mmCIF file of C-alpha atoms in Angstrom:
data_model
loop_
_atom_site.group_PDB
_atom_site.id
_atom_site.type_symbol
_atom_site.label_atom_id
_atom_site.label_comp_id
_atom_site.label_asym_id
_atom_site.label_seq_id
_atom_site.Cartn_x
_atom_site.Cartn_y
_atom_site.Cartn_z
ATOM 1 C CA UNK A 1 59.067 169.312 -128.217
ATOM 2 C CA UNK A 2 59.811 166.403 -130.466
ATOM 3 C CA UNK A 3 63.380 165.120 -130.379
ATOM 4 C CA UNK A 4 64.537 163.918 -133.911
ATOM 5 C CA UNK A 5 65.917 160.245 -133.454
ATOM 6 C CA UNK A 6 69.019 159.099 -135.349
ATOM 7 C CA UNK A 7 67.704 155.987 -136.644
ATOM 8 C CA UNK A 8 63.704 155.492 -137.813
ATOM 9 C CA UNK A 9 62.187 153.230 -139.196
ATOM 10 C CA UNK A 10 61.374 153.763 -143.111
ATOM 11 C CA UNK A 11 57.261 153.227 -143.556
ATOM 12 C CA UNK A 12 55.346 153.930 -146.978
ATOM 13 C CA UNK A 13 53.022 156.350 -147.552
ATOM 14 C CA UNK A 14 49.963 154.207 -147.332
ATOM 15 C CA UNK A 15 50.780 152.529 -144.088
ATOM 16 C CA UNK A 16 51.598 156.363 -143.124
ATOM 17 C CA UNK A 17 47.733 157.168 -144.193
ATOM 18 C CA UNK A 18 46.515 153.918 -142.377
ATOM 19 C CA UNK A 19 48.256 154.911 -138.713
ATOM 20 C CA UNK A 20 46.906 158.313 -139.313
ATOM 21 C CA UNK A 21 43.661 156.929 -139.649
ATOM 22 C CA UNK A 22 43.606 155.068 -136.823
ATOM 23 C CA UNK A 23 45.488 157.200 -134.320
ATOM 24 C CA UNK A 24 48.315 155.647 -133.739
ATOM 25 C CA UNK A 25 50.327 158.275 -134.628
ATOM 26 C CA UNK A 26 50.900 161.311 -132.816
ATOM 27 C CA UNK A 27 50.120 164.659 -134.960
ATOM 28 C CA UNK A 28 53.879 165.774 -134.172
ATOM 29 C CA UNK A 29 55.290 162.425 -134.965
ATOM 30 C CA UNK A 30 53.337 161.801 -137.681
ATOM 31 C CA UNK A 31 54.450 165.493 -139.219
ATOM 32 C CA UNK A 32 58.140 164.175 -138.553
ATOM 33 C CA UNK A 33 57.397 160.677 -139.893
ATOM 34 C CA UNK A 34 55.493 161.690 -143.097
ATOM 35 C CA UNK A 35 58.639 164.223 -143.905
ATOM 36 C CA UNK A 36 61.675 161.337 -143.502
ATOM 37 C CA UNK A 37 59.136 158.944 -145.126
ATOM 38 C CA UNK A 38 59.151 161.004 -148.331
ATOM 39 C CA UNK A 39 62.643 162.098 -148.733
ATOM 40 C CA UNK A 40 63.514 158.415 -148.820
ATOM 41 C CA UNK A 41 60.897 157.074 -150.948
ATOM 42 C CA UNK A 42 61.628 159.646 -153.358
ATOM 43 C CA UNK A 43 65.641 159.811 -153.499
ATOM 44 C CA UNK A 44 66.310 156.450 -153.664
ATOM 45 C CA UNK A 45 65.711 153.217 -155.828
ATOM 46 C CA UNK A 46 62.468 151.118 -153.857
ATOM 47 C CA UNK A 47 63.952 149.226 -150.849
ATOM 48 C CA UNK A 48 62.891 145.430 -151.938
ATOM 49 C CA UNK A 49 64.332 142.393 -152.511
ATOM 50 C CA UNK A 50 64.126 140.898 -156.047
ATOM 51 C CA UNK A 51 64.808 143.112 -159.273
ATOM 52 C CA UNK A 52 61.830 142.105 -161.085
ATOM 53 C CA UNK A 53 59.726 143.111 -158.282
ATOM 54 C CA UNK A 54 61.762 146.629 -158.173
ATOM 55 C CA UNK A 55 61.308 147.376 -161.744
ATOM 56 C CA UNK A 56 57.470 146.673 -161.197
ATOM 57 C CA UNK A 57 57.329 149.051 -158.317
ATOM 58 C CA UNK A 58 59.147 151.276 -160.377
ATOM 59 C CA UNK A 59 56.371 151.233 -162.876
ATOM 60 C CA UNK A 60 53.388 151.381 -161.126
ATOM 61 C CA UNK A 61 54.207 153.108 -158.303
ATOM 62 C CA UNK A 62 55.459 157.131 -158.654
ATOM 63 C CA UNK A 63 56.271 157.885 -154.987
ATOM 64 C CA UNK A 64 58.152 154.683 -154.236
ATOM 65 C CA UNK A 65 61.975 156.386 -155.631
ATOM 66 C CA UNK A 66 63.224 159.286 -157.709
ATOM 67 C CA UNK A 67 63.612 157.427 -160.902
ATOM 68 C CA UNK A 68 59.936 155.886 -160.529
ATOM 69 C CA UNK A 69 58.680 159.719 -160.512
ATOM 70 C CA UNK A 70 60.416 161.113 -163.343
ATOM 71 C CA UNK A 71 59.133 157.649 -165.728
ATOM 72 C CA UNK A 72 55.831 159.007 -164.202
ATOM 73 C CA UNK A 73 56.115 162.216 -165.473
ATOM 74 C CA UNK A 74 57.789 161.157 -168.845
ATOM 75 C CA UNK A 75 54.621 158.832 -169.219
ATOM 76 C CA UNK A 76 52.331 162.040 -168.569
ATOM 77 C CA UNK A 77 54.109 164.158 -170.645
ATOM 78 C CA UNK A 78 54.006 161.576 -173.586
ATOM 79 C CA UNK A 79 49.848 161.168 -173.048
ATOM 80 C CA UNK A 80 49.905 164.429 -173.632
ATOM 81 C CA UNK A 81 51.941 165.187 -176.772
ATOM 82 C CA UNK A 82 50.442 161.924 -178.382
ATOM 83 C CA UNK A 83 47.065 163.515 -177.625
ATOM 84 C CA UNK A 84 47.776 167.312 -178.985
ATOM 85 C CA UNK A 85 49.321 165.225 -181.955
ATOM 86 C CA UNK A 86 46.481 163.357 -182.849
ATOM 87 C CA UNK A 87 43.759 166.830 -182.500
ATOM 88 C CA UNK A 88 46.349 169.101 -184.553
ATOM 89 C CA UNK A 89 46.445 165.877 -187.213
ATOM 90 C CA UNK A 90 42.871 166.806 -187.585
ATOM 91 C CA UNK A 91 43.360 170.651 -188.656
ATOM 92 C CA UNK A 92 43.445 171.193 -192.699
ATOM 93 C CA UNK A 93 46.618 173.232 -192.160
ATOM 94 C CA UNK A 94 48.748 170.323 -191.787
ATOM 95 C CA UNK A 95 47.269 168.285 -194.011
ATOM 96 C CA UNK A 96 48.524 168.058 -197.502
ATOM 97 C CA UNK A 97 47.088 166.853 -201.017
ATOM 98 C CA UNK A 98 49.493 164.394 -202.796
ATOM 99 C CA UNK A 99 51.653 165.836 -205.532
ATOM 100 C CA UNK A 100 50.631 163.372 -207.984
ATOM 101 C CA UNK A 101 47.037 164.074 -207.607
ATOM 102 C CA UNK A 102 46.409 165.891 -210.816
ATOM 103 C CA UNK A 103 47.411 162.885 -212.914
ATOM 104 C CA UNK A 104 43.424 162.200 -214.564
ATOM 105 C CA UNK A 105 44.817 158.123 -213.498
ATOM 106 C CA UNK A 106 45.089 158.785 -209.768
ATOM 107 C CA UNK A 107 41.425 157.678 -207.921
ATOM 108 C CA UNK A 108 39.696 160.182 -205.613
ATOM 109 C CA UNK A 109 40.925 157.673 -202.608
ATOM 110 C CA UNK A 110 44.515 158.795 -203.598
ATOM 111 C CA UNK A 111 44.271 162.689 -203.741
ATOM 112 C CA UNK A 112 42.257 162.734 -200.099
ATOM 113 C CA UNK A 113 44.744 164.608 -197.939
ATOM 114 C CA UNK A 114 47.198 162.779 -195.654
ATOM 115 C CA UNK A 115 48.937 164.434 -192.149
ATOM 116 C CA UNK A 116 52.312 165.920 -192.384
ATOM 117 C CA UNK A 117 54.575 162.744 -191.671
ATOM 118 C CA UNK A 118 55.799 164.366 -188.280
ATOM 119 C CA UNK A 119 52.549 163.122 -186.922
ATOM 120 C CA UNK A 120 53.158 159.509 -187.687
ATOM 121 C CA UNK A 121 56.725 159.852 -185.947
ATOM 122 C CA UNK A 122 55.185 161.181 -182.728
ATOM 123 C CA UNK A 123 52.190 158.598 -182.737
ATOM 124 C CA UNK A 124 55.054 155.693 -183.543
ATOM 125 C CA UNK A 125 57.376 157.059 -180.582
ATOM 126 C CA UNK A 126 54.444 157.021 -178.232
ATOM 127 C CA UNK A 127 52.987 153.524 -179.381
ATOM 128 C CA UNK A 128 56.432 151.852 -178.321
ATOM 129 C CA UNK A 129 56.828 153.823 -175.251
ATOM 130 C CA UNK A 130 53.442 152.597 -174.126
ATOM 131 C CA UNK A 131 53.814 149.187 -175.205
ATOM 132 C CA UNK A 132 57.702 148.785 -173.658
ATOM 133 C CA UNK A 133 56.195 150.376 -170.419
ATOM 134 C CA UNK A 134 53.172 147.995 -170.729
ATOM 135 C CA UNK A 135 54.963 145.038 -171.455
ATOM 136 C CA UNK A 136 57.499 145.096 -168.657
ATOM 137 C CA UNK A 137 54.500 145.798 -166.216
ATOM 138 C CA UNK A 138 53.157 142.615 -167.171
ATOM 139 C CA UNK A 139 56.091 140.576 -167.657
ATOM 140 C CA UNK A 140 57.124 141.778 -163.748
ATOM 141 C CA UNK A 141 53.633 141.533 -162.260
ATOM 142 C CA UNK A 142 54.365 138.148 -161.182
ATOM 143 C CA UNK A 143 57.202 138.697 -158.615
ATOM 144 C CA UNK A 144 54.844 141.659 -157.051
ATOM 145 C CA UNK A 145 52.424 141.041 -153.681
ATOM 146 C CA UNK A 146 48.875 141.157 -153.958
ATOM 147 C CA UNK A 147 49.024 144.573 -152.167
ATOM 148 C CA UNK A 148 51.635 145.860 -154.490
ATOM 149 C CA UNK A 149 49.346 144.637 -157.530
ATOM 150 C CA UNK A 150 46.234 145.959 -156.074
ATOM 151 C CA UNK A 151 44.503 143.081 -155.844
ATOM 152 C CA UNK A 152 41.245 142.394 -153.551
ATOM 153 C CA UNK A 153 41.070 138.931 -152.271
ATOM 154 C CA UNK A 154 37.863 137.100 -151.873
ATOM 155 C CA UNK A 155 40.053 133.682 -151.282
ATOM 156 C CA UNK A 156 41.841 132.805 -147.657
ATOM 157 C CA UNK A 157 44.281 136.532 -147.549
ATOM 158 C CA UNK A 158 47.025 133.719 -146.017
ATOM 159 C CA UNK A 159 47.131 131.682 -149.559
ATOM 160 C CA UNK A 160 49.672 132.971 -151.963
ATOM 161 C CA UNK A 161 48.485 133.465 -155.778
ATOM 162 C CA UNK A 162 50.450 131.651 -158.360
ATOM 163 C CA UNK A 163 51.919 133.976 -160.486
ATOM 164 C CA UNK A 164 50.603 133.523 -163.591
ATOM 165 C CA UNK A 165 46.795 134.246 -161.306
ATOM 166 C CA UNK A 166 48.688 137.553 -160.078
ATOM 167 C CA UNK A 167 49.409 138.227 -163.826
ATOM 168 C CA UNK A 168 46.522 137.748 -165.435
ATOM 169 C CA UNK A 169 43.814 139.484 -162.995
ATOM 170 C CA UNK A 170 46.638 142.195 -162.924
ATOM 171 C CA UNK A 171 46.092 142.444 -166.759
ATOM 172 C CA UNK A 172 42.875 142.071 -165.958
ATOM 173 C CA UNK A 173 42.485 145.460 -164.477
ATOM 174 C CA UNK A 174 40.407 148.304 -165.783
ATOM 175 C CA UNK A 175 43.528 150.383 -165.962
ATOM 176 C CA UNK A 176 45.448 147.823 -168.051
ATOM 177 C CA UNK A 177 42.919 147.497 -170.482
ATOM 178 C CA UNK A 178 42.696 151.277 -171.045
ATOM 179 C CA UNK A 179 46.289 150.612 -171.719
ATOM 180 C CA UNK A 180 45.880 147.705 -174.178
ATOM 181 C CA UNK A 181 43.370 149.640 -176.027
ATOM 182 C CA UNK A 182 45.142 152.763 -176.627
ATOM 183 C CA UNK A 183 48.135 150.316 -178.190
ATOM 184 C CA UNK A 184 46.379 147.905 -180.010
ATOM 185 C CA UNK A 185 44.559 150.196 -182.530
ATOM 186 C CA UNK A 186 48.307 151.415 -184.022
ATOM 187 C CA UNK A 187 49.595 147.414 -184.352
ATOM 188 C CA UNK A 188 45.826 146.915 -186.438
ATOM 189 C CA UNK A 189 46.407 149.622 -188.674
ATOM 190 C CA UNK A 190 50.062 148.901 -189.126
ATOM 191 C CA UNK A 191 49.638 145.427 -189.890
ATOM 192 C CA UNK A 192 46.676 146.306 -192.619
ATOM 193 C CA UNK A 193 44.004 144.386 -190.249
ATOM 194 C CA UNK A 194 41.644 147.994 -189.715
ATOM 195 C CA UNK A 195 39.700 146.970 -193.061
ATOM 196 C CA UNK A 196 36.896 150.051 -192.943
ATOM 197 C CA UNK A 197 37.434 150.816 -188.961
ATOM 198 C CA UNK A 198 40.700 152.776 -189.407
ATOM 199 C CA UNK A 199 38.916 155.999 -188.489
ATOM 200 C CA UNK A 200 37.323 154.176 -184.980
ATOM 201 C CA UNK A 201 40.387 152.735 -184.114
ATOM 202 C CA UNK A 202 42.731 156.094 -184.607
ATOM 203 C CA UNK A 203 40.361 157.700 -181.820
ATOM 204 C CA UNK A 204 40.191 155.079 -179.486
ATOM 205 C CA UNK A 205 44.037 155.759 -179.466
ATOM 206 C CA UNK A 206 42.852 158.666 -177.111
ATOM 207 C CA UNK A 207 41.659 156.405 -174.451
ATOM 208 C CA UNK A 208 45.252 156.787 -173.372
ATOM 209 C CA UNK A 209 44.312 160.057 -171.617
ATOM 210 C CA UNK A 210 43.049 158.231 -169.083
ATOM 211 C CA UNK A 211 45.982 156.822 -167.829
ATOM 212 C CA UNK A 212 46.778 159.813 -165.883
ATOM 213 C CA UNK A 213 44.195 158.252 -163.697
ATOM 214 C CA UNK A 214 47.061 155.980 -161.698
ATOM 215 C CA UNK A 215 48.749 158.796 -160.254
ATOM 216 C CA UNK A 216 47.498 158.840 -156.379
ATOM 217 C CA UNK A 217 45.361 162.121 -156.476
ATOM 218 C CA UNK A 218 44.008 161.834 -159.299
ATOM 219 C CA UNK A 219 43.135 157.763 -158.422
ATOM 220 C CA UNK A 220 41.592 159.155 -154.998
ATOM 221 C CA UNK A 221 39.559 162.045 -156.899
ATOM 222 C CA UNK A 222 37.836 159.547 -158.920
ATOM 223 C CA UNK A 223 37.181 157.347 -155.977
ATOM 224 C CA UNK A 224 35.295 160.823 -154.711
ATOM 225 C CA UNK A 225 33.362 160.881 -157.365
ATOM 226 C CA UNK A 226 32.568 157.760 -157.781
ATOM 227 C CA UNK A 227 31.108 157.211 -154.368
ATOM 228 C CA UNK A 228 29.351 160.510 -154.440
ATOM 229 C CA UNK A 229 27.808 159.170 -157.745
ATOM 230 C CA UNK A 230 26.751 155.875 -155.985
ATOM 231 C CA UNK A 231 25.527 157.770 -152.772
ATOM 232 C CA UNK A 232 23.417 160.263 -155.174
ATOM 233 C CA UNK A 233 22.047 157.642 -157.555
ATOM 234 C CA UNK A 234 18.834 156.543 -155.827
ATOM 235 C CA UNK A 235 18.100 160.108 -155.505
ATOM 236 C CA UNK A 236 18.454 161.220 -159.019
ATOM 237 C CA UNK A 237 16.562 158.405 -160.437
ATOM 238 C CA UNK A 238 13.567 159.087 -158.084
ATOM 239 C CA UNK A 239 13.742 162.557 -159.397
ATOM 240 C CA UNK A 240 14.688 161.065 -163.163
ATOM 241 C CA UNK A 241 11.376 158.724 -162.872
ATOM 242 C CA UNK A 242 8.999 161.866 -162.057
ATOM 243 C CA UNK A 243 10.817 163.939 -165.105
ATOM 244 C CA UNK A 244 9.555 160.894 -166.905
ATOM 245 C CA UNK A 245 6.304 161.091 -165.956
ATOM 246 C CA UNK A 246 6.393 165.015 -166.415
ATOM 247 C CA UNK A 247 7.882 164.367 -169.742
ATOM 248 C CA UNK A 248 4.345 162.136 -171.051
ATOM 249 C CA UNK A 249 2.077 165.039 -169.793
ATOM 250 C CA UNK A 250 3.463 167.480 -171.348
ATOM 251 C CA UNK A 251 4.667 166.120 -174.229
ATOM 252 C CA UNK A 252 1.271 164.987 -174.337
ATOM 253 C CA UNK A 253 -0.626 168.594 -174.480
ATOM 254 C CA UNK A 254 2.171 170.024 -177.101
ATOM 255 C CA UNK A 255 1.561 166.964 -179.411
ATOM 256 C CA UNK A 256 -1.880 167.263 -179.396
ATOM 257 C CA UNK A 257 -1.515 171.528 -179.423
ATOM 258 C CA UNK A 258 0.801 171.697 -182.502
ATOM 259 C CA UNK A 259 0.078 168.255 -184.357
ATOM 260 C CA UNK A 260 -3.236 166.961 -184.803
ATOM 261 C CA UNK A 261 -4.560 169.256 -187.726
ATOM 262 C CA UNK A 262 -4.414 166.835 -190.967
ATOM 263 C CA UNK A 263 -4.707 168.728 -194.374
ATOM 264 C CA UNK A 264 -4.680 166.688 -197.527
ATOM 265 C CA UNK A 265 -4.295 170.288 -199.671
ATOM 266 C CA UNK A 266 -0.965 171.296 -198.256
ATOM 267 C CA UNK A 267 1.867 171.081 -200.748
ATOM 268 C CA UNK A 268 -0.182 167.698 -202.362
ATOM 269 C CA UNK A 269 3.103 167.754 -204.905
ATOM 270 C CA UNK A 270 5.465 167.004 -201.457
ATOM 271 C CA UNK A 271 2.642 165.224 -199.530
ATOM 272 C CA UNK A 272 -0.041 163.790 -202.058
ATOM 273 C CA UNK A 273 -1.543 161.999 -199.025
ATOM 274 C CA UNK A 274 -1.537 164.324 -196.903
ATOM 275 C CA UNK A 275 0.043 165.523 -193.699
ATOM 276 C CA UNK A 276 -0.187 167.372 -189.921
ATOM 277 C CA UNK A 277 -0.054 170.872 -190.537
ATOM 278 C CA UNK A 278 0.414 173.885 -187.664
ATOM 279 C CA UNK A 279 0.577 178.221 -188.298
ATOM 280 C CA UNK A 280 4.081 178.834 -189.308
ATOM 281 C CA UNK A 281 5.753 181.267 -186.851
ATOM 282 C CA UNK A 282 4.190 184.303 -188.581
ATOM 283 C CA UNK A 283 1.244 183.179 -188.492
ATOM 284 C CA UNK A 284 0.435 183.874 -192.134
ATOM 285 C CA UNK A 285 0.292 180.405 -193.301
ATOM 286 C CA UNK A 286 1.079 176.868 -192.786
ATOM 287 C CA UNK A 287 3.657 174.161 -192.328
ATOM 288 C CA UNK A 288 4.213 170.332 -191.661
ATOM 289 C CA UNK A 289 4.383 170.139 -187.475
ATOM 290 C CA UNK A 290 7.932 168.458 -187.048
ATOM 291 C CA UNK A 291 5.950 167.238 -183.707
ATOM 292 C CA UNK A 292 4.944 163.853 -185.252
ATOM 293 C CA UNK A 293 4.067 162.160 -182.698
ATOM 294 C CA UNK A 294 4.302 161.986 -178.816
ATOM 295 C CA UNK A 295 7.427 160.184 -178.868
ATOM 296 C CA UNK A 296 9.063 163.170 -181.008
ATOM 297 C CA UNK A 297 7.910 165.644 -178.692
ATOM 298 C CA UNK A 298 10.139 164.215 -176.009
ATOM 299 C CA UNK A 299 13.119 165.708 -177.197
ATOM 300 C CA UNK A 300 11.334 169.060 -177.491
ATOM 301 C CA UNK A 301 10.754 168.240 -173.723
ATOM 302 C CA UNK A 302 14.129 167.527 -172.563
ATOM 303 C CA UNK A 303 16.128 170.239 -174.649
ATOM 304 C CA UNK A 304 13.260 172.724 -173.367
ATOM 305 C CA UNK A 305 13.474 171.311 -169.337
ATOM 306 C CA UNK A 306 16.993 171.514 -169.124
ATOM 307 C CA UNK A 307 17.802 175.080 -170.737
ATOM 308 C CA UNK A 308 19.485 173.657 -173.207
ATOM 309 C CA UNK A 309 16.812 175.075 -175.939
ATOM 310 C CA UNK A 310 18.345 174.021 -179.672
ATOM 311 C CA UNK A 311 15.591 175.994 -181.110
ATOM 312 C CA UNK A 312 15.420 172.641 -183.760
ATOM 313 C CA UNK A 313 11.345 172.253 -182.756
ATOM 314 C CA UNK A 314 9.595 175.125 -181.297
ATOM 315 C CA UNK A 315 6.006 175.734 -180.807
ATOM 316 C CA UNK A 316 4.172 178.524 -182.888
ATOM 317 C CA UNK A 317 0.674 177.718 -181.143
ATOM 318 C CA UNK A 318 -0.617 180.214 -178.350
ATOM 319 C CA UNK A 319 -1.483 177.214 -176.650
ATOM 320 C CA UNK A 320 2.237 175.317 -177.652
ATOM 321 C CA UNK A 321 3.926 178.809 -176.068
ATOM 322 C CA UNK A 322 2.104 178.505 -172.689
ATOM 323 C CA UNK A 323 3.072 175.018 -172.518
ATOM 324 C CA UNK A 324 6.356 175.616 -172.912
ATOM 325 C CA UNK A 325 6.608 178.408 -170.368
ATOM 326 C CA UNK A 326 5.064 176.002 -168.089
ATOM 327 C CA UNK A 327 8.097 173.452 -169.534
ATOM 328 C CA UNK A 328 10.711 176.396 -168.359
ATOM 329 C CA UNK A 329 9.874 176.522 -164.673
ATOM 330 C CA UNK A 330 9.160 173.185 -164.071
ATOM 331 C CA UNK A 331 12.461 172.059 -165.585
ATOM 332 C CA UNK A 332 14.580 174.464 -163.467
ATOM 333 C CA UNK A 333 12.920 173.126 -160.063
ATOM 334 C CA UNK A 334 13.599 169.295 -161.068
ATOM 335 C CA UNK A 335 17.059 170.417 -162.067
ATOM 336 C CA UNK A 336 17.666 172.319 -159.240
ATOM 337 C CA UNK A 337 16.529 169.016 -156.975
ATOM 338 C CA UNK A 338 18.845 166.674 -158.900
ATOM 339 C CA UNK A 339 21.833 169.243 -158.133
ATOM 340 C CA UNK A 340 20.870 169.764 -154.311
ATOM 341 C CA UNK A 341 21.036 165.535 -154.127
ATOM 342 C CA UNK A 342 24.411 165.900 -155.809
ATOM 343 C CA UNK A 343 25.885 168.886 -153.868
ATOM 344 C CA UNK A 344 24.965 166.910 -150.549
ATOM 345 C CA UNK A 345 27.004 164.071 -151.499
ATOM 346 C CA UNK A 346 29.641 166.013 -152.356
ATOM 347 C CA UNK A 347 29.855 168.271 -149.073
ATOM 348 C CA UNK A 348 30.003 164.804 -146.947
ATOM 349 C CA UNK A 349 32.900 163.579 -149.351
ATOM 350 C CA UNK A 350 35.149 166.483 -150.264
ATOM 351 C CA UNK A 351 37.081 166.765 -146.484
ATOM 352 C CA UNK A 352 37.525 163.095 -146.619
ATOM 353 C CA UNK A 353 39.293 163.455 -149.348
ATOM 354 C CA UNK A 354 41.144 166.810 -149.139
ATOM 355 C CA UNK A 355 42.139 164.652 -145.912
ATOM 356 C CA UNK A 356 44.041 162.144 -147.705
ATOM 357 C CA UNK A 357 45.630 164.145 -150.205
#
């Protein structure tokens, strides 16, 4: 039985995970260790020395005290009112036409329906949380470590960065520069600089959603699926190169099944030179084949291999039908290959990471 010691010595989660790993915990004293470690990560303030380097911890990391986990979830719970905000500003029900839009003076531009004002509020709120959260980030990144900041040294690991270097290839992260994106569009629009890109720039406001991305599990769940994307990829794009191939062939005997008959007496008032004619779907008369040309019938190829089936181009040819029953069965094996590659992957990586969450 494990005897509980008076005095311990305080580790972090990470260096928790990295004994694990390599055994140099026992399972009974890591249980013990793991427990202490997180009741005093999460009750009090981050034990460092230096206040700008505590107020960066406090900011980037969301286990390392109490008040570092509740900005966390403030920040998540601001994503996602911001985000509902800017999908109900969408809906006609809270938009509203101008009053003075019947005056016969007022231009179309002016009567085109504007969000209820509450909107704006919420979006303004949320564009100076982010940017007072951002800014202090940055403006603290300097008095951080290089394993505090994330970064991955390719220099000697015993040189010390500068800290304007720490700074800027902190700022320099993909994560940051979701962040500067989803901030940026507001200041363009405020400042009258959108000219005709106000609509692009309002939705790239959502790229803020992906900020949720820095909390641990969900940071490790995309490292999952990122290496089970990279461990797949060869795989898929052998089977992707022999869908290609597929793709010609077929695409190939539709084309040349559906549009090769030329008729210079169909509809000569729409087509006075003529054009590719198939049986309409009755087979009662004619119409122009929407299958142009080989390279049009790819999409009929895709949408038909994959299920999807839009039903935009179908085949009315007894010959076009038994090519595309062919098309059914041959796209459900090569799917059913590319999802096989992809489950493997994905059995080898799941307990690794159910491990370390």
């Amino acid at each position: 039985m494990l005897r509980r010691k008076k005095h311990h010595t305080h580790i972090s989660r990470s260096s928790f995970m990295t004994q694990i790993a390599s055994n140099s915990l026992r399972p009974s004293e890591s249980r013990v260790t793991f427990v202490r470690s997180f009741r005093d990560t999460t009750v009090c303030l981050p034990k460092v020395s230096g206040f700008r380097r505590a107020l960066f911890i406090i900011l980037n990391e969301p286990n390392s005290s109490l008040l570092s986990l509740v900005l966390s979830y403030l920040s998540f719970a601001m994503i996602i009112v911001t985000t509902v905000s800017l999908v109900l500003e969408s809906m006609p029900l809270f938009n509203y036409t101008p009053d003075n839009c019947g005056d016969p003076e007022i231009s179309v531009e002016l009567c085109k329906p504007v969000p209820d004002i509450a909107f704006e509020y919420i979006e303004v709120t949320g564009t100076i949380f982010f940017t007072a959260e951002y800014a202090l980030r940055i403006a603290t990144a300097h008095a951080a470590t290089e394993q505090e900041l994330h970064l991955s040294e390719e220099e000697d690991p015993d040189e010390k960065l500068p800290g304007w270097k720490k700074t800027l290839r902190y700022a320099m992260q993909s994560m940051n520069v979701i962040d500067v994106m989803a901030i940026v569009p507001f200041y363009l629009e405020f400042f009258g600089a959108a000219g005709g890109w106000a609509a692009v720039l309002r939705v790239l406001r959502l790229v803020r959603v992906f900020r949720v991305l820095k909390s641990p599990k969900m940071r490790a769940c995309v490292d999952m699926i990122l290496c089970i994307v990279a461990e797949a990829l060869p795989g898929i794009a052998s089977v992707f190169s022999l869908t290609c191939l597929v793709c010609v062939m077929f695409a190939s005997f539709l084309f040349f099944a559906e549009g090769t008959t030329y008729s210079v007496t169909h509809r000569p008032d729409l087509y006075p030179l003529g054009v590719y004619i198939r049986p309409t779907a009755n087979g009662l008369g004619f119409e122009p084949t929407p299958f142009k040309s080989i390279l049009h019938t790819f999409w009929w190829f895709f949408a038909t291999a994959t299920t999807v089936g839009y039903g935009d181009h179908v085949p009315t040819t007894t010959a076009g039908k038994l090519i595309s029953i062919a098309v059914f069965y041959i796209g459900i094996v090569l799917v059913a290959i590319k999802l096989t590659i992809v489950q493997g992957s994905f059995r080898r990586h799941y307990p690794k990471w159910r491990l370390h969450t």
